[in-house]
Coordinates of C-alpha atoms in Angstrom, one line a residue:
M191 CA -6.7 123.0 242.8
V192 CA -4.0 124.2 240.3
T193 CA -5.0 126.4 237.5
A194 CA -2.9 127.3 234.4
A195 CA -1.4 130.7 234.4
H196 CA -2.8 133.2 232.0
P197 CA -0.5 133.8 229.0
L198 CA -0.1 137.5 230.0
T199 CA 1.0 136.4 233.5
R200 CA 3.6 134.0 232.1
A201 CA 4.9 136.8 229.8
T202 CA 5.3 139.3 232.6
A203 CA 6.9 136.6 234.8
R204 CA 9.9 136.5 232.5
P205 CA 13.0 138.4 233.7
P206 CA 13.2 142.0 232.4
H207 CA 16.3 141.2 230.3
A208 CA 14.4 138.4 228.6
R209 CA 11.5 140.7 227.6
T210 CA 14.0 143.2 226.3
V211 CA 15.3 140.8 223.6
R212 CA 11.9 139.7 222.3
H213 CA 12.3 141.7 219.1
L214 CA 16.1 141.2 218.8
G215 CA 16.5 139.6 215.3
P216 CA 19.6 138.1 213.6
N217 CA 19.9 141.3 211.6
W218 CA 21.8 142.7 214.6
Y219 CA 24.8 140.6 213.7
A220 CA 25.4 143.1 210.9
S221 CA 26.8 145.5 213.5
V222 CA 29.4 142.9 214.5
M223 CA 30.4 142.4 210.8
G224 CA 30.6 146.1 210.2
T225 CA 32.8 146.7 213.2
A226 CA 35.1 143.8 212.5
I227 CA 35.7 144.9 208.9
V228 CA 36.8 148.3 210.1
A229 CA 39.6 146.7 212.0
T230 CA 40.6 144.1 209.3
A231 CA 40.5 146.5 206.4
G232 CA 42.4 149.2 208.3
S233 CA 45.2 147.0 209.3
A234 CA 46.2 146.3 205.7
L235 CA 46.1 149.8 204.3
P236 CA 49.3 150.9 202.5
L237 CA 49.8 153.8 205.0
G238 CA 52.4 154.4 207.7
I239 CA 50.1 156.2 210.1
P240 CA 51.5 155.9 213.6
G241 CA 49.0 154.2 216.0
L242 CA 46.7 153.0 213.2
R243 CA 47.2 149.4 213.9
G244 CA 46.6 149.9 217.6
V245 CA 43.3 151.6 216.9
C246 CA 42.3 148.8 214.6
A247 CA 43.2 146.3 217.3
A248 CA 40.9 148.2 219.7
V249 CA 38.1 148.2 217.2
W250 CA 38.5 144.4 216.8
A251 CA 38.3 144.0 220.5
L252 CA 35.0 145.9 220.4
S253 CA 33.7 143.6 217.7
L254 CA 34.6 140.6 219.8
A255 CA 32.7 142.1 222.8
L256 CA 29.7 142.8 220.5
L257 CA 29.7 139.3 219.2
L258 CA 29.7 137.8 222.7
T259 CA 27.0 140.1 223.9
L260 CA 24.8 139.3 220.9
L261 CA 25.3 135.5 221.2
I262 CA 24.1 135.7 224.8
A263 CA 21.2 138.0 223.9
R264 CA 20.2 135.7 221.0
A265 CA 20.4 132.7 223.3
L266 CA 18.0 134.4 225.6
H267 CA 15.8 135.2 222.7
W268 CA 15.6 131.5 221.6
T269 CA 15.1 130.4 225.3
H270 CA 12.3 132.8 226.3
H271 CA 10.8 133.8 222.9
A272 CA 10.9 130.6 220.8
D273 CA 7.7 131.6 219.1
Q274 CA 9.2 134.8 217.9
A275 CA 12.4 133.1 216.8
R276 CA 10.4 130.5 214.8
A277 CA 8.5 133.4 213.2
H278 CA 11.8 135.0 212.1
L279 CA 12.7 131.8 210.4
L280 CA 9.4 131.8 208.4
D281 CA 9.6 135.5 207.6
P282 CA 11.2 136.1 204.2
A283 CA 12.3 139.5 205.3
M284 CA 14.2 138.3 208.4
A285 CA 15.3 134.7 207.6
P286 CA 18.1 135.7 205.2
F287 CA 19.8 137.6 208.1
Y288 CA 20.8 134.2 209.6
G289 CA 23.7 134.5 207.1
C290 CA 24.8 137.5 209.2
L291 CA 25.4 135.1 212.2
A292 CA 27.9 133.1 210.1
M293 CA 29.6 136.2 208.7
A294 CA 29.9 137.8 212.2
L295 CA 31.7 134.7 213.5
L296 CA 34.0 134.6 210.5
A297 CA 34.7 138.3 210.5
V298 CA 35.7 138.4 214.2
G299 CA 37.8 135.2 213.7
G300 CA 39.6 136.7 210.7
G301 CA 40.2 139.9 212.7
A302 CA 41.9 137.9 215.4
M303 CA 44.5 136.7 212.9
T304 CA 45.2 140.2 211.4
V305 CA 45.1 142.5 214.4
G306 CA 43.7 140.7 217.4
R307 CA 46.9 138.8 217.8
D308 CA 48.5 142.0 219.0
W309 CA 46.3 141.8 222.1
I310 CA 45.7 138.1 222.7
G311 CA 48.9 136.6 221.2
P312 CA 49.5 134.7 218.0
H313 CA 48.7 131.2 219.5
N314 CA 45.4 132.4 221.0
A315 CA 44.5 134.2 217.8
V316 CA 44.9 131.0 215.8
V317 CA 42.8 129.0 218.3
L318 CA 40.1 131.6 218.3
D319 CA 40.0 131.9 214.6
A320 CA 40.0 128.1 214.1
V321 CA 36.9 127.9 216.4
L322 CA 35.1 130.8 214.9
F323 CA 36.0 129.9 211.3
S324 CA 34.7 126.3 211.8
A325 CA 31.5 127.4 213.5
G326 CA 30.9 130.2 210.9
T327 CA 31.5 128.0 208.0
V328 CA 29.1 125.3 209.2
V329 CA 26.4 128.0 209.9
G330 CA 27.1 129.7 206.6
L331 CA 26.8 126.5 204.5
A332 CA 23.7 125.5 206.4
S333 CA 22.1 129.0 205.9
A334 CA 23.0 128.9 202.2
V335 CA 20.9 125.7 201.9
A336 CA 18.2 126.2 204.5
V337 CA 17.1 129.8 203.8
P338 CA 16.5 129.3 200.1
Y339 CA 14.7 126.0 200.9
L340 CA 12.4 127.8 203.4
M341 CA 11.7 130.5 200.9
A342 CA 10.7 127.9 198.3
V343 CA 8.5 125.6 200.4
R344 CA 7.4 127.5 203.6
Q345 CA 7.4 131.2 202.9
K346 CA 5.2 133.1 200.5
V347 CA 7.4 135.3 198.2
D348 CA 7.1 136.6 194.7
A349 CA 9.3 138.6 192.4
A350 CA 8.0 141.9 193.7
D351 CA 9.5 141.0 197.2
A352 CA 13.0 140.5 195.9
S353 CA 15.7 142.6 197.6
P354 CA 19.5 142.4 198.1
V355 CA 18.7 141.0 201.5
W356 CA 18.2 137.7 199.7
L357 CA 21.9 137.6 199.0
L358 CA 23.0 137.4 202.6
P359 CA 22.9 133.6 203.2
L360 CA 24.6 133.1 199.8
V361 CA 27.5 135.4 200.6
A362 CA 28.4 133.7 203.8
P363 CA 30.5 130.9 202.1
M364 CA 32.4 133.5 200.2
V365 CA 33.5 135.1 203.5
S366 CA 34.7 131.6 204.6
A367 CA 36.6 131.4 201.2
A368 CA 38.2 134.8 201.8
L369 CA 39.2 134.2 205.5
G370 CA 40.1 130.5 205.4
P371 CA 43.5 131.0 203.8
L372 CA 44.6 132.8 206.9
L373 CA 44.7 129.4 208.6
V374 CA 46.4 127.5 205.8
P375 CA 50.0 128.3 207.0
H376 CA 49.2 127.1 210.5
L377 CA 48.2 123.6 209.3
P378 CA 50.7 120.7 208.8
A379 CA 52.5 121.0 205.4
G380 CA 51.1 118.8 202.7
Q381 CA 47.6 117.5 202.2
A382 CA 46.1 119.4 205.2
R383 CA 47.1 122.8 203.7
E384 CA 46.1 121.9 200.2
T385 CA 42.8 120.5 201.3
L386 CA 41.8 123.7 203.2
L387 CA 42.9 125.9 200.3
L388 CA 40.9 123.9 197.8
A389 CA 37.9 123.8 200.2
C390 CA 38.0 127.6 200.2
L391 CA 38.1 127.6 196.4
A392 CA 35.1 125.3 196.4
M393 CA 33.2 127.7 198.7
F394 CA 34.2 130.5 196.4
G395 CA 32.4 128.6 193.7
V396 CA 29.4 127.8 195.8
S397 CA 28.8 131.5 196.7
L398 CA 29.7 132.9 193.3
L399 CA 27.4 130.7 191.3
A400 CA 24.5 131.1 193.8
T401 CA 25.0 134.9 193.7
L402 CA 25.0 134.9 189.9
M403 CA 21.6 133.2 190.0
M404 CA 20.1 135.5 192.6
L405 CA 21.5 138.9 191.4
P406 CA 19.5 139.0 188.2
V407 CA 16.3 138.5 190.2
V408 CA 17.3 141.5 192.5
F409 CA 18.3 143.7 189.6
G410 CA 15.2 142.8 187.6
R411 CA 13.0 143.8 190.6
L412 CA 14.8 147.1 190.8
I413 CA 14.4 148.0 187.2
T414 CA 10.8 146.7 186.6
G415 CA 9.4 147.4 190.1
G416 CA 10.9 150.8 190.8
P417 CA 13.0 152.0 193.8
L418 CA 13.0 149.9 197.0
P419 CA 11.0 151.2 200.0
L420 CA 12.9 153.9 201.8
A421 CA 14.0 151.7 204.8
L422 CA 15.3 149.0 202.4
T423 CA 17.3 151.3 200.1
P424 CA 20.6 151.0 202.0
T425 CA 20.5 147.2 201.3
L426 CA 21.5 148.0 197.8
F427 CA 25.0 148.2 199.1
L428 CA 24.8 144.5 200.1
V429 CA 25.5 143.7 196.4
L430 CA 29.0 145.0 197.0
G431 CA 29.5 142.1 199.5
P432 CA 30.0 139.2 197.1
L433 CA 31.9 141.4 194.6
G434 CA 34.4 142.8 197.1
Q435 CA 34.7 139.6 199.1
S436 CA 35.3 137.4 196.0
T437 CA 38.0 139.8 194.9
T438 CA 39.6 139.5 198.3
A439 CA 39.3 135.7 198.2
V440 CA 41.2 135.3 194.9
G441 CA 43.9 137.6 196.2
K442 CA 44.2 135.5 199.4
F443 CA 44.4 132.3 197.3
A444 CA 47.3 133.7 195.4
D445 CA 49.0 134.8 198.6
V446 CA 49.1 131.4 200.2
A447 CA 49.3 129.1 197.2
P448 CA 53.1 129.0 196.8
G449 CA 54.3 125.8 198.5
V450 CA 50.8 124.6 199.1
V451 CA 49.8 123.5 195.5
P452 CA 52.0 122.5 192.6
A453 CA 53.8 125.2 190.7
P454 CA 51.4 125.5 187.7
Y455 CA 48.4 126.0 190.0
T456 CA 50.4 128.6 192.0
E457 CA 50.9 130.6 188.8
G458 CA 47.2 130.1 187.9
F459 CA 46.1 131.5 191.2
E460 CA 48.3 134.6 190.7
V461 CA 46.8 135.2 187.2
F462 CA 43.3 134.5 188.4
A463 CA 43.6 137.1 191.2
V464 CA 44.2 139.8 188.6
L465 CA 42.0 138.6 185.6
Y466 CA 39.1 138.1 187.9
G467 CA 39.6 140.8 190.4
V468 CA 40.0 143.8 188.1
P469 CA 36.7 143.5 186.1
V470 CA 34.8 142.5 189.2
M471 CA 36.1 145.5 191.1
G472 CA 35.1 147.7 188.2
F473 CA 31.6 146.4 188.4
A474 CA 31.6 147.0 192.1
L475 CA 32.4 150.6 191.6
L476 CA 29.6 150.9 189.0
W477 CA 27.2 149.4 191.5
F478 CA 28.5 151.7 194.3
G479 CA 27.6 154.7 192.2
L480 CA 24.1 153.3 191.4
A481 CA 23.4 152.4 195.1
T482 CA 24.7 155.8 196.2
A483 CA 22.3 157.6 193.8
H484 CA 19.3 155.6 195.2
V485 CA 20.3 156.4 198.8
V486 CA 20.6 160.1 198.0
R487 CA 17.1 160.0 196.5
A488 CA 15.7 158.1 199.4
R489 CA 17.3 160.5 201.9
R490 CA 15.7 163.4 200.1
N491 CA 12.4 161.6 200.3
G492 CA 12.6 161.2 204.1
M493 CA 14.6 158.0 204.7
R494 CA 15.3 157.7 208.4
F495 CA 17.8 155.6 210.3
A496 CA 17.1 151.9 210.5
M497 CA 19.3 148.9 211.2
T498 CA 19.6 148.5 207.4
W499 CA 22.1 151.4 207.6
W500 CA 24.7 148.8 208.7
A501 CA 24.6 147.7 205.0
F502 CA 26.9 150.7 204.4
T503 CA 29.7 149.1 206.4
F504 CA 30.7 145.4 205.7
P505 CA 30.1 145.4 202.0
V506 CA 32.1 148.6 201.5
G507 CA 34.8 147.0 203.7
T508 CA 35.0 144.0 201.4
C509 CA 35.7 146.4 198.6
V510 CA 38.5 147.9 200.7
T511 CA 40.2 144.5 201.2
G512 CA 39.6 143.7 197.5
A513 CA 41.3 146.8 196.4
E514 CA 44.2 146.1 198.8
A515 CA 44.5 142.6 197.3
L516 CA 44.6 144.1 193.8
G517 CA 47.2 146.6 194.9
R518 CA 49.5 143.7 196.1
H519 CA 49.1 141.6 193.0
T520 CA 49.2 144.3 190.3
G521 CA 51.6 146.7 192.0
L522 CA 49.5 149.7 190.8
P523 CA 49.3 152.6 193.2
V524 CA 45.8 153.4 191.9
Y525 CA 44.4 150.4 193.9
D526 CA 46.2 151.5 197.0
W527 CA 44.5 154.9 196.7
L528 CA 41.2 153.3 195.9
A529 CA 41.5 151.3 199.1
V530 CA 42.3 154.4 201.2
G531 CA 39.3 156.3 199.7
L532 CA 36.9 153.5 200.3
Y533 CA 38.2 153.1 203.8
V534 CA 37.4 156.7 204.5
V535 CA 33.8 156.0 203.3
L536 CA 33.7 152.9 205.5
V537 CA 34.8 154.7 208.7
A538 CA 32.3 157.5 208.1
A539 CA 29.5 155.0 207.5
W540 CA 30.5 152.9 210.6
G541 CA 30.6 156.0 212.8
T542 CA 27.2 157.1 211.6
A543 CA 25.5 153.7 212.0
A544 CA 27.2 153.2 215.4
V545 CA 26.0 156.6 216.8
H546 CA 22.4 156.1 215.6
T547 CA 22.4 152.5 217.0
A548 CA 23.6 153.6 220.4
R549 CA 21.1 156.4 220.5
G550 CA 18.3 153.9 219.5
L551 CA 19.4 151.5 222.2
V552 CA 19.4 154.2 224.9
S553 CA 15.9 155.4 223.9
G554 CA 14.6 151.8 223.6
E555 CA 13.3 152.5 220.1
L556 CA 15.4 149.8 218.3
L557 CA 14.3 147.0 220.7
A558 CA 10.6 148.0 220.7
G559 CA 8.1 145.9 218.9
P560 CA 6.8 146.8 215.4
R561 CA 4.4 149.7 215.4
P562 CA 0.7 148.8 214.6
A563 CA -0.4 149.6 211.1
P564 CA -2.9 152.5 210.8
L565 CA -6.6 151.5 210.6
A566 CA -7.1 153.4 207.4
P567 CA -4.7 154.8 204.9
R568 CA -3.9 158.5 205.1
P569 CA -5.3 160.6 202.2
T570 CA -2.7 161.5 199.6
T571 CA -2.6 164.1 196.9
A572 CA -0.2 162.5 194.6
R573 CA 0.7 159.0 193.6
T574 CA 4.1 157.8 195.0
R575 CA 6.0 154.7 194.3

C-alpha cells in the first residue's frame, strides 16, 4: 500500500540549497545592475587615473559572476518553489522587480562591450553582449506589458499603494535603448545598422511615454499620502533611472548616428542629445535632492538596511553616464565634474549596499522568510505616518 507523502515531508526532502532559495525574489537582480553600472560608468569618466580601467574590468567580472549565480538560484527557485514564484508574480510589491532581470542582463552585456572586452577579448564581448542584449530586450518588453496587465486584472492595488517600484518594468526598454547602440557598429553596414538604431529609438519612446504616465501617479501618492514607509524610502531614487538612462540613450544615438542614418537625421540626433538631455538632467538633480531629503528623514526615524538600498546604485549610475554623454556633446567641463561627483556617490552607495548584503547573507537574515506579524498592535503614544 502506497500512501502520499505529507507536505512537510516533501518540503524537507528538498535539497538544502533548494530550501535556501525559497524566498529569493527577482529583486536580487538589482545587485547585479548596481555592480555592472559601477564598471560601465567608471570606464567612461574623464579622468586619467592609472589602473581605473582595470578595476572597472574586475568589477564587471564580479557582476557577470553575480548574474550567473542568480540565474542558477532563480532556476532552482522556480523548480522547487513554483508556488512561491507564482505568488511573486501576483504580488504587486514583487512583480515589478521582474524588470530587474531584464536590466541585469542588459547591464552585464553592455559592460562586456565597454570594459569586459579587456578580459574576454573584443569578439567574445560582442557575442556575449548580443546574447544578453537580445534576451534582456525580450524580457524587458514582455515585463513592460505583462506586469501592468497583471496589476490591472489580477492584483489588488490602489493609489495609496503607488511607489517608484512600479517604474521598474517600464524602465527596462530604456536600458535596451541606451545599450543597443553599442552593437550598431558591429552589424553589416546599411539597413541592419539603421534598423537597430531606430529600434532603440522606438524603445526609448516606449519607455519614456510609459514613464510619463506612471510618474504622476507616484508623485501624487508621495504628496497626498505622505512619506513612503521607511523600508521603501530608498526606492525614491528609482525615479532617477529613466531620467539618467534616457539622457544616456540620446547621447548614444548621436554617437553612432553618423554614417548610419542620412545626414539631416544625424544632425537631429546631435541636437536632440543636448536639447533633451540638459533639462532632463536638471530635473534629475532636483529629484536627487528631494529623494536625499526623504532618505535622511527616514534614516533619522530608524530606517534599517533592506535590499531596497540597491536603489541607491543603478539609478545614480545612469545619471553618471548621462552626465558623461552631456560632457561629450556639449564640451562643457561642468558635466565632466558632475559625472565625477555622482560617481563618488555611486561607489559609496555600492560599497555600503554590498557590505550589508554580504553580512545579511552570512547571517542568513536576507534569505529568511518574512517575519510573522504581531498578534496585536503595540501601544503608541503619538500618531505617526
